[in-house]
Amino acid sequence: MNLPPAEVPPGLARYAALDQRLLAAVRPIRILPTVAWPASLEDRMIGDYAVGRLALPEVRYVPPDLSAARAELVAIEREAGHEDPLGDYLCRTAESWRIAAEMLEAAGTAGVTAPSIVLYGHPGDLIPGSSKSNLDAARYFVDLADELGADLLADEVAGTIAAEQLRGDLAQTLDGFFGAGVIAVEVDPELTAKAAAGATRIRLRGGTTFTDYDRHQLLAHEAYVHSLTALNGRAQPLLASLARTSPRVTATQEGLAVFAELMSGAIDISRLKRISLRILAIDMALHGADFVEVYRFFLERGQSVADSFHSAQRVFRGVPPTGGAVFAKDNVYLSGLLAVHTFFRWALKQRRMDLLRHLFAGKLALHDVIALEPHFTSGAIVAPRWLPPWMQHVHGLAGKLAFSLFVNRIHMGRVQAEELSLGL
């Protein structure tokens, strides 16, 4: 829990107060719920698509009025300043929430595209330290998966674990790691994604079967990164906002979660192919492909009707399905993974395991871990209580990355820390 204001060092009290104002201001900014599609619409359309009745979805959005939130965020940006890393953190975070508010106010129009790209990146963005783009990386992983014979349908057929069965299994595992009842696991029939995680709750999509890989991915990705960093963020004495994923840290958080899958052996080449296909689909939509064309793109590359629909739906959340507009969030999974992977290799080379541990102290961007180092040293920001299982075995982590460091020199060249993509 956060310390009472009296225990915040006097020189930092104004940042704690601004942080509380920030949390209050962003409360009405609900990104995914605002652009989500009704589960009933999805179910009906998947049934139609399964028998070849392909029509563009008709989705109605209710754009929120976030003018008051935007005005308060502008004030916080102005008052926080950049003299201290804490002020810079608050400025960057407030700015990203303000851009998100502008994006949501455009829900249902192509006006969502530009701010979503500011927040989540563009397929054409360069990989840190490389002349290659996210799009190049996506094509590489798709080609590699095809070369290795990855079959997306095979994984789907193997999905024999019912949501209720998985719920009980995950609850038992998480009780053993975090303590009894710290994280609840629930089945939600209205959930669009296959799973979603908060600080104290993980939701599974009802009516869905899961594979053993799904189980491992849920633990590595949702529980041991998303929930874990939220719980560690809740324990921060100064910045309560470290418990909440701001738009500017999404790339690092999702990249870290996919990196966790990689380090814990919970990712397969089909998963990398799915992540990469989404980036190719975003690029297609930006160049004019409509929902049906993007759906067919996923279907032709081995996904089921339902998964192809859901994958296309992710690209067109909040925007017209007629082409030329996107919701760019899925760009962050691969770009974030590559940035986090580079950061881990650099930190291990510099013998800075402390920076890697600090990455789990809350919802942080890579930039924050370095910029806020003086406040980690002073204790104003505390070290994480929980670390993922794979982070508790340093020698194994170093061994897994040693080979990739050498290979990276062949493919990407030497990367300097200052070249990393470090958020807004």
Short mmCIF file of C-alpha atoms in Angstrom, two decimals:
data_model
loop_
_atom_site.label_atom_id
_atom_site.label_comp_id
_atom_site.label_asym_id
_atom_site.label_seq_id
_atom_site.Cartn_x
_atom_site.Cartn_y
_atom_site.Cartn_z
CA MET A 1 0.00 0.00 0.00
CA ASN A 2 1.09 3.60 -0.49
CA LEU A 3 2.55 5.46 2.44
CA PRO A 4 0.47 8.29 3.93
CA PRO A 5 1.43 11.77 2.72
CA ALA A 6 3.27 12.52 5.97
CA GLU A 7 5.83 9.81 5.13
CA VAL A 8 6.62 11.16 1.66
CA PRO A 9 9.91 13.13 1.75
CA PRO A 10 9.06 16.88 1.85
CA GLY A 11 10.95 17.66 -1.34
CA LEU A 12 8.93 15.09 -3.26
CA ALA A 13 5.49 15.79 -1.80
CA ARG A 14 4.39 17.90 -4.74
CA TYR A 15 5.13 15.04 -7.15
CA ALA A 16 3.06 12.68 -5.01
CA ALA A 17 0.20 15.20 -5.10
CA LEU A 18 0.47 15.58 -8.87
CA ASP A 19 0.51 11.81 -9.22
CA GLN A 20 -2.76 11.58 -7.30
CA ARG A 21 -4.25 14.25 -9.54
CA LEU A 22 -3.07 12.28 -12.56
CA LEU A 23 -4.82 9.13 -11.36
CA ALA A 24 -8.04 11.03 -10.74
CA ALA A 25 -7.88 12.71 -14.16
CA VAL A 26 -7.41 9.49 -16.13
CA ARG A 27 -10.16 7.53 -14.37
CA PRO A 28 -12.71 8.12 -17.18
CA ILE A 29 -10.18 7.25 -19.91
CA ARG A 30 -10.93 3.61 -20.67
CA ILE A 31 -9.16 2.68 -23.86
CA LEU A 32 -10.09 -0.92 -24.66
CA PRO A 33 -13.66 -0.80 -23.30
CA THR A 34 -14.37 2.27 -25.47
CA VAL A 35 -13.28 0.56 -28.70
CA ALA A 36 -14.42 -2.99 -27.84
CA TRP A 37 -17.01 -4.81 -29.95
CA PRO A 38 -20.00 -6.51 -28.32
CA ALA A 39 -19.43 -10.24 -27.90
CA SER A 40 -22.91 -10.89 -29.30
CA LEU A 41 -21.97 -9.11 -32.55
CA GLU A 42 -18.77 -11.11 -32.83
CA ASP A 43 -20.55 -14.43 -32.24
CA ARG A 44 -23.20 -13.67 -34.85
CA MET A 45 -20.70 -12.51 -37.46
CA ILE A 46 -18.35 -15.44 -36.89
CA GLY A 47 -21.31 -17.72 -37.60
CA ASP A 48 -21.99 -15.80 -40.82
CA TYR A 49 -18.34 -15.83 -41.87
CA ALA A 50 -18.13 -19.59 -41.24
CA VAL A 51 -20.72 -20.17 -44.00
CA GLY A 52 -19.25 -17.59 -46.38
CA ARG A 53 -21.55 -14.63 -45.67
CA LEU A 54 -18.84 -11.96 -45.57
CA ALA A 55 -20.07 -8.46 -44.85
CA LEU A 56 -18.38 -5.47 -43.26
CA PRO A 57 -19.20 -5.21 -39.53
CA GLU A 58 -21.45 -2.40 -38.39
CA VAL A 59 -20.20 -1.29 -34.98
CA ARG A 60 -21.57 1.65 -33.05
CA TYR A 61 -19.27 3.49 -30.67
CA VAL A 62 -20.08 6.05 -28.01
CA PRO A 63 -17.21 8.57 -28.03
CA PRO A 64 -16.75 9.96 -24.51
CA ASP A 65 -16.42 13.63 -23.67
CA LEU A 66 -12.98 13.79 -22.08
CA SER A 67 -12.44 17.54 -22.31
CA ALA A 68 -12.21 17.97 -18.53
CA ALA A 69 -9.66 15.16 -18.28
CA ARG A 70 -7.60 16.65 -21.09
CA ALA A 71 -7.57 20.08 -19.47
CA GLU A 72 -6.39 18.62 -16.15
CA LEU A 73 -3.69 16.59 -17.88
CA VAL A 74 -2.40 19.71 -19.63
CA ALA A 75 -2.21 21.43 -16.24
CA ILE A 76 -0.31 18.48 -14.74
CA GLU A 77 2.16 18.51 -17.63
CA ARG A 78 2.76 22.21 -17.06
CA GLU A 79 3.13 21.99 -13.27
CA ALA A 80 5.28 18.85 -13.17
CA GLY A 81 8.12 20.35 -15.19
CA HIS A 82 11.30 18.54 -16.22
CA GLU A 83 13.70 19.61 -13.47
CA ASP A 84 13.48 16.26 -11.70
CA PRO A 85 13.10 12.77 -13.24
CA LEU A 86 9.83 12.44 -11.30
CA GLY A 87 8.46 15.55 -12.98
CA ASP A 88 9.60 14.25 -16.38
CA TYR A 89 7.89 10.91 -15.66
CA LEU A 90 4.65 12.72 -14.79
CA CYS A 91 4.87 14.94 -17.90
CA ARG A 92 5.41 11.99 -20.22
CA THR A 93 2.66 9.98 -18.58
CA ALA A 94 0.13 12.83 -18.58
CA GLU A 95 0.92 13.57 -22.22
CA SER A 96 0.30 9.96 -23.26
CA TRP A 97 -3.04 9.87 -21.43
CA ARG A 98 -4.00 13.16 -23.12
CA ILE A 99 -3.25 11.69 -26.54
CA ALA A 100 -5.28 8.61 -25.59
CA ALA A 101 -8.20 10.85 -24.64
CA GLU A 102 -8.04 12.57 -28.02
CA MET A 103 -7.99 9.15 -29.67
CA LEU A 104 -11.09 7.94 -27.81
CA GLU A 105 -13.01 11.11 -28.56
CA ALA A 106 -12.58 10.19 -32.24
CA ALA A 107 -13.95 6.65 -31.74
CA GLY A 108 -15.75 5.38 -34.81
CA THR A 109 -13.77 7.59 -37.19
CA ALA A 110 -10.43 7.45 -38.99
CA GLY A 111 -9.29 10.08 -36.46
CA VAL A 112 -8.32 7.22 -34.15
CA THR A 113 -5.44 6.24 -36.44
CA ALA A 114 -2.94 9.08 -35.94
CA PRO A 115 -3.01 9.19 -32.12
CA SER A 116 -2.93 5.39 -31.91
CA ILE A 117 0.23 5.39 -34.01
CA VAL A 118 1.77 8.04 -31.74
CA LEU A 119 1.02 5.82 -28.75
CA TYR A 120 1.77 2.39 -30.18
CA GLY A 121 4.04 2.94 -33.14
CA HIS A 122 3.93 2.29 -36.88
CA PRO A 123 4.83 -0.92 -38.73
CA GLY A 124 7.48 1.06 -40.61
CA ASP A 125 9.28 2.23 -37.45
CA LEU A 126 12.91 1.11 -37.22
CA ILE A 127 14.01 -1.47 -34.68
CA PRO A 128 16.38 0.09 -32.09
CA GLY A 129 19.96 -0.13 -33.31
CA SER A 130 19.00 -1.53 -36.70
CA SER A 131 18.21 -0.44 -40.24
CA LYS A 132 15.34 -2.95 -40.26
CA SER A 133 11.74 -2.02 -39.45
CA ASN A 134 9.05 -3.71 -37.40
CA LEU A 135 7.51 -4.72 -40.73
CA ASP A 136 10.80 -6.35 -41.78
CA ALA A 137 10.92 -8.27 -38.50
CA ALA A 138 7.30 -9.37 -38.89
CA ARG A 139 7.97 -10.69 -42.39
CA TYR A 140 11.05 -12.51 -41.13
CA PHE A 141 9.17 -14.35 -38.39
CA VAL A 142 6.27 -15.23 -40.70
CA ASP A 143 8.69 -16.60 -43.31
CA LEU A 144 10.62 -18.49 -40.63
CA ALA A 145 7.44 -20.03 -39.24
CA ASP A 146 6.38 -21.11 -42.72
CA GLU A 147 9.86 -22.51 -43.39
CA LEU A 148 9.71 -24.55 -40.19
CA GLY A 149 6.25 -25.78 -41.05
CA ALA A 150 4.42 -24.03 -38.19
CA ASP A 151 0.76 -25.00 -38.37
CA LEU A 152 -1.57 -22.63 -36.54
CA LEU A 153 -4.49 -25.00 -36.90
CA ALA A 154 -2.65 -27.79 -35.11
CA ASP A 155 -2.45 -25.74 -31.93
CA GLU A 156 -6.13 -24.91 -32.10
CA VAL A 157 -7.14 -28.57 -32.47
CA ALA A 158 -5.02 -29.37 -29.41
CA GLY A 159 -7.01 -26.90 -27.29
CA THR A 160 -8.73 -29.30 -24.91
CA ILE A 161 -8.68 -27.39 -21.61
CA ALA A 162 -12.04 -25.77 -20.86
CA ALA A 163 -12.04 -22.25 -19.45
CA GLU A 164 -13.49 -23.41 -16.10
CA GLN A 165 -10.89 -26.15 -15.77
CA LEU A 166 -8.07 -23.72 -16.55
CA ARG A 167 -9.51 -21.23 -14.08
CA GLY A 168 -9.14 -23.70 -11.22
CA ASP A 169 -5.65 -24.74 -12.27
CA LEU A 170 -4.39 -21.16 -12.57
CA ALA A 171 -5.96 -20.14 -9.27
CA GLN A 172 -4.12 -22.92 -7.45
CA THR A 173 -0.79 -22.02 -9.08
CA LEU A 174 -1.15 -18.30 -8.39
CA ASP A 175 -2.16 -18.89 -4.76
CA GLY A 176 1.09 -20.79 -4.35
CA PHE A 177 3.17 -17.96 -5.86
CA PHE A 178 1.51 -14.74 -4.64
CA GLY A 179 -0.40 -16.02 -1.62
CA ALA A 180 -3.94 -17.27 -1.20
CA GLY A 181 -6.57 -15.02 -2.77
CA VAL A 182 -4.18 -12.28 -3.94
CA ILE A 183 -5.19 -12.82 -7.59
CA ALA A 184 -8.64 -14.09 -8.55
CA VAL A 185 -9.16 -16.00 -11.80
CA GLU A 186 -12.57 -15.57 -13.46
CA VAL A 187 -14.33 -16.71 -16.63
CA ASP A 188 -15.89 -13.82 -18.58
CA PRO A 189 -18.15 -14.70 -21.56
CA GLU A 190 -18.06 -11.05 -22.77
CA LEU A 191 -14.27 -10.82 -22.96
CA THR A 192 -13.00 -10.07 -26.47
CA ALA A 193 -9.41 -11.19 -25.91
CA LYS A 194 -8.66 -14.76 -24.92
CA ALA A 195 -7.40 -13.50 -21.55
CA ALA A 196 -6.81 -10.22 -19.72
CA ALA A 197 -5.05 -9.37 -16.47
CA GLY A 198 -5.24 -6.68 -13.81
CA ALA A 199 -3.51 -6.39 -10.47
CA THR A 200 -5.82 -8.75 -8.62
CA ARG A 201 -7.87 -10.44 -11.36
CA ILE A 202 -7.20 -12.53 -14.45
CA ARG A 203 -10.12 -13.11 -16.81
CA LEU A 204 -10.51 -15.93 -19.31
CA ARG A 205 -12.86 -15.79 -22.26
CA GLY A 206 -15.83 -18.07 -21.64
CA GLY A 207 -16.79 -20.73 -24.15
CA THR A 208 -13.15 -21.10 -25.22
CA THR A 209 -10.82 -24.07 -24.95
CA PHE A 210 -7.14 -23.60 -24.16
CA THR A 211 -3.95 -25.52 -24.93
CA ASP A 212 -1.03 -26.36 -22.66
CA TYR A 213 0.88 -23.57 -24.42
CA ASP A 214 -1.97 -21.19 -23.58
CA ARG A 215 -1.62 -22.13 -19.92
CA HIS A 216 2.12 -21.48 -19.91
CA GLN A 217 1.66 -18.22 -21.81
CA LEU A 218 -1.03 -17.01 -19.41
CA LEU A 219 1.23 -17.60 -16.43
CA ALA A 220 4.33 -16.07 -18.03
CA HIS A 221 2.59 -13.18 -19.80
CA GLU A 222 -0.50 -12.23 -17.80
CA ALA A 223 0.29 -13.36 -14.25
CA TYR A 224 4.06 -13.03 -13.89
CA VAL A 225 4.30 -9.73 -15.80
CA HIS A 226 1.01 -7.82 -16.03
CA SER A 227 -0.41 -8.77 -12.65
CA LEU A 228 3.00 -8.90 -10.97
CA THR A 229 4.07 -5.41 -12.05
CA ALA A 230 0.66 -4.03 -11.04
CA LEU A 231 0.97 -5.54 -7.56
CA ASN A 232 4.52 -4.22 -7.19
CA GLY A 233 3.30 -0.83 -8.38
CA ARG A 234 0.60 -0.82 -5.70
CA ALA A 235 3.35 -1.12 -3.08
CA GLN A 236 5.10 2.07 -4.23
CA PRO A 237 5.16 4.77 -1.52
CA LEU A 238 5.38 7.79 -3.83
CA LEU A 239 3.95 7.12 -7.30
CA ALA A 240 0.64 5.28 -7.11
CA SER A 241 0.38 5.55 -10.90
CA LEU A 242 3.04 2.85 -11.19
CA ALA A 243 0.26 0.36 -10.59
CA ARG A 244 -1.56 1.40 -13.77
CA THR A 245 -0.52 0.84 -17.39
CA SER A 246 -0.35 4.25 -19.01
CA PRO A 247 -0.37 4.36 -22.83
CA ARG A 248 3.29 5.34 -22.96
CA VAL A 249 4.44 2.17 -21.18
CA THR A 250 2.30 -0.23 -23.22
CA ALA A 251 5.12 -1.17 -25.60
CA THR A 252 7.49 -1.99 -22.74
CA GLN A 253 4.86 -3.86 -20.74
CA GLU A 254 3.66 -5.97 -23.66
CA GLY A 255 7.21 -6.45 -24.92
CA LEU A 256 8.29 -7.56 -21.45
CA ALA A 257 5.37 -9.97 -21.27
CA VAL A 258 6.25 -11.60 -24.61
CA PHE A 259 9.93 -11.62 -23.57
CA ALA A 260 8.84 -13.47 -20.43
CA GLU A 261 7.19 -16.09 -22.62
CA LEU A 262 10.46 -16.43 -24.52
CA MET A 263 12.62 -16.74 -21.39
CA SER A 264 10.30 -19.24 -19.70
CA GLY A 265 9.87 -21.46 -22.74
CA ALA A 266 6.19 -20.53 -23.03
CA ILE A 267 6.30 -19.27 -26.61
CA ASP A 268 6.32 -21.22 -29.84
CA ILE A 269 6.95 -20.21 -33.43
CA SER A 270 3.21 -20.15 -34.12
CA ARG A 271 2.77 -17.51 -31.43
CA LEU A 272 5.51 -15.38 -33.00
CA LYS A 273 3.79 -15.86 -36.36
CA ARG A 274 0.45 -14.67 -34.96
CA ILE A 275 2.06 -11.58 -33.44
CA SER A 276 3.85 -10.84 -36.70
CA LEU A 277 0.79 -11.36 -38.87
CA ARG A 278 -1.01 -8.67 -36.90
CA ILE A 279 1.67 -6.14 -37.84
CA LEU A 280 1.37 -7.10 -41.50
CA ALA A 281 -2.41 -6.70 -41.16
CA ILE A 282 -2.05 -3.22 -39.67
CA ASP A 283 0.12 -2.27 -42.62
CA MET A 284 -2.47 -3.72 -45.03
CA ALA A 285 -5.28 -1.73 -43.41
CA LEU A 286 -3.23 1.46 -43.47
CA HIS A 287 -2.83 0.93 -47.20
CA GLY A 288 -6.56 0.57 -47.74
CA ALA A 289 -7.50 -3.06 -47.05
CA ASP A 290 -10.95 -3.39 -45.49
CA PHE A 291 -12.09 -5.75 -42.73
CA VAL A 292 -13.03 -8.60 -45.07
CA GLU A 293 -9.69 -8.42 -46.88
CA VAL A 294 -7.78 -8.49 -43.59
CA TYR A 295 -9.95 -11.38 -42.36
CA ARG A 296 -9.12 -13.36 -45.52
CA PHE A 297 -5.43 -12.56 -45.01
CA PHE A 298 -5.47 -14.29 -41.62
CA LEU A 299 -7.60 -17.18 -42.90
CA GLU A 300 -5.26 -17.85 -45.82
CA ARG A 301 -2.33 -18.02 -43.42
CA GLY A 302 -3.75 -20.86 -41.37
CA GLN A 303 -5.94 -19.33 -38.70
CA SER A 304 -9.45 -20.63 -38.02
CA VAL A 305 -12.54 -18.64 -38.94
CA ALA A 306 -13.01 -17.47 -35.34
CA ASP A 307 -9.35 -16.56 -34.81
CA SER A 308 -9.17 -14.83 -38.19
CA PHE A 309 -12.21 -12.75 -37.28
CA HIS A 310 -10.81 -11.86 -33.85
CA SER A 311 -7.41 -10.98 -35.36
CA ALA A 312 -9.00 -8.68 -37.93
CA GLN A 313 -11.24 -7.20 -35.26
CA ARG A 314 -8.17 -6.17 -33.24
CA VAL A 315 -6.91 -4.10 -36.18
CA PHE A 316 -10.24 -2.32 -36.69
CA ARG A 317 -11.19 -1.55 -33.09
CA GLY A 318 -12.59 1.97 -32.91
CA VAL A 319 -12.22 2.73 -36.63
CA PRO A 320 -14.34 2.31 -39.78
CA PRO A 321 -13.96 -1.20 -41.27
CA THR A 322 -13.73 0.17 -44.81
CA GLY A 323 -9.91 0.43 -44.89
CA GLY A 324 -7.32 3.16 -44.47
CA ALA A 325 -7.73 3.41 -40.69
CA VAL A 326 -6.37 1.26 -37.82
CA PHE A 327 -6.10 0.82 -34.10
CA ALA A 328 -2.34 0.30 -33.91
CA LYS A 329 -1.94 -1.33 -30.49
CA ASP A 330 -0.89 -4.72 -31.87
CA ASN A 331 2.23 -3.08 -33.26
CA VAL A 332 3.73 -3.04 -29.74
CA TYR A 333 4.03 -6.78 -29.17
CA LEU A 334 6.88 -7.39 -31.59
CA SER A 335 8.49 -3.95 -31.40
CA GLY A 336 8.29 -4.08 -27.61
CA LEU A 337 9.78 -7.57 -27.54
CA LEU A 338 12.73 -6.49 -29.65
CA ALA A 339 13.34 -3.36 -27.55
CA VAL A 340 13.12 -5.28 -24.25
CA HIS A 341 15.36 -8.06 -25.59
CA THR A 342 17.96 -5.44 -26.59
CA PHE A 343 17.69 -3.75 -23.18
CA PHE A 344 18.23 -7.03 -21.32
CA ARG A 345 21.31 -7.87 -23.39
CA TRP A 346 22.73 -4.39 -22.84
CA ALA A 347 22.08 -4.45 -19.08
CA LEU A 348 23.66 -7.90 -18.68
CA LYS A 349 26.69 -6.78 -20.68
CA GLN A 350 26.99 -3.75 -18.36
CA ARG A 351 26.47 -5.98 -15.28
CA ARG A 352 23.38 -3.97 -14.36
CA MET A 353 21.04 -6.61 -13.02
CA ASP A 354 19.61 -3.93 -10.75
CA LEU A 355 18.10 -2.19 -13.78
CA LEU A 356 16.46 -5.42 -14.88
CA ARG A 357 14.97 -6.02 -11.44
CA HIS A 358 13.72 -2.43 -11.27
CA LEU A 359 11.81 -3.02 -14.50
CA PHE A 360 9.35 -5.08 -12.44
CA ALA A 361 8.80 -2.43 -9.73
CA GLY A 362 5.68 -1.15 -11.47
CA LYS A 363 4.31 -0.19 -14.86
CA LEU A 364 7.46 1.37 -16.28
CA ALA A 365 8.91 2.14 -19.69
CA LEU A 366 12.54 1.27 -20.44
CA HIS A 367 13.35 4.97 -20.24
CA ASP A 368 11.96 5.17 -16.70
CA VAL A 369 14.22 2.44 -15.35
CA ILE A 370 17.29 4.50 -16.22
CA ALA A 371 15.90 8.00 -15.63
CA LEU A 372 14.42 7.17 -12.21
CA GLU A 373 17.56 5.41 -10.97
CA PRO A 374 18.37 8.17 -8.41
CA HIS A 375 14.97 7.64 -6.81
CA PHE A 376 15.44 3.88 -6.70
CA THR A 377 18.75 4.54 -4.95
CA SER A 378 17.16 6.92 -2.43
CA GLY A 379 14.29 4.54 -1.71
CA ALA A 380 11.59 6.93 -2.93
CA ILE A 381 10.81 4.18 -5.45
CA VAL A 382 11.13 0.75 -3.88
CA ALA A 383 12.47 -2.46 -5.40
CA PRO A 384 9.88 -5.03 -6.48
CA ARG A 385 8.54 -7.49 -3.94
CA TRP A 386 7.88 -10.14 -6.59
CA LEU A 387 9.99 -11.20 -9.56
CA PRO A 388 8.97 -13.74 -12.23
CA PRO A 389 10.40 -17.24 -11.69
CA TRP A 390 12.72 -16.92 -14.68
CA MET A 391 14.19 -13.67 -13.26
CA GLN A 392 15.17 -15.48 -10.07
CA HIS A 393 17.77 -17.56 -11.93
CA VAL A 394 20.31 -15.05 -13.19
CA HIS A 395 22.80 -17.50 -14.63
CA GLY A 396 20.14 -19.22 -16.70
CA LEU A 397 18.89 -15.88 -17.98
CA ALA A 398 22.42 -14.80 -18.91
CA GLY A 399 23.03 -18.09 -20.69
CA LYS A 400 19.89 -17.76 -22.80
CA LEU A 401 20.84 -14.23 -23.84
CA ALA A 402 24.54 -14.90 -24.47
CA PHE A 403 23.87 -16.67 -27.74
CA SER A 404 21.42 -14.06 -28.94
CA LEU A 405 23.97 -11.33 -28.16
CA PHE A 406 26.44 -12.95 -30.57
CA VAL A 407 23.79 -13.55 -33.21
CA ASN A 408 22.61 -9.97 -32.84
CA ARG A 409 26.07 -8.73 -33.76
CA ILE A 410 25.76 -10.63 -37.00
CA HIS A 411 22.30 -9.34 -37.88
CA MET A 412 21.91 -5.97 -36.19
CA GLY A 413 25.30 -4.54 -35.33
CA ARG A 414 26.37 -3.09 -32.03
CA VAL A 415 23.61 -1.32 -30.12
CA GLN A 416 24.30 1.53 -27.70
CA ALA A 417 21.99 2.19 -24.77
CA GLU A 418 21.14 5.67 -25.98
CA GLU A 419 19.84 4.22 -29.25
CA LEU A 420 17.04 2.33 -27.53
CA SER A 421 13.47 3.34 -28.23
CA LEU A 422 12.44 4.54 -24.78
CA GLY A 423 8.83 5.65 -25.07
CA LEU A 424 7.21 9.06 -25.35
#
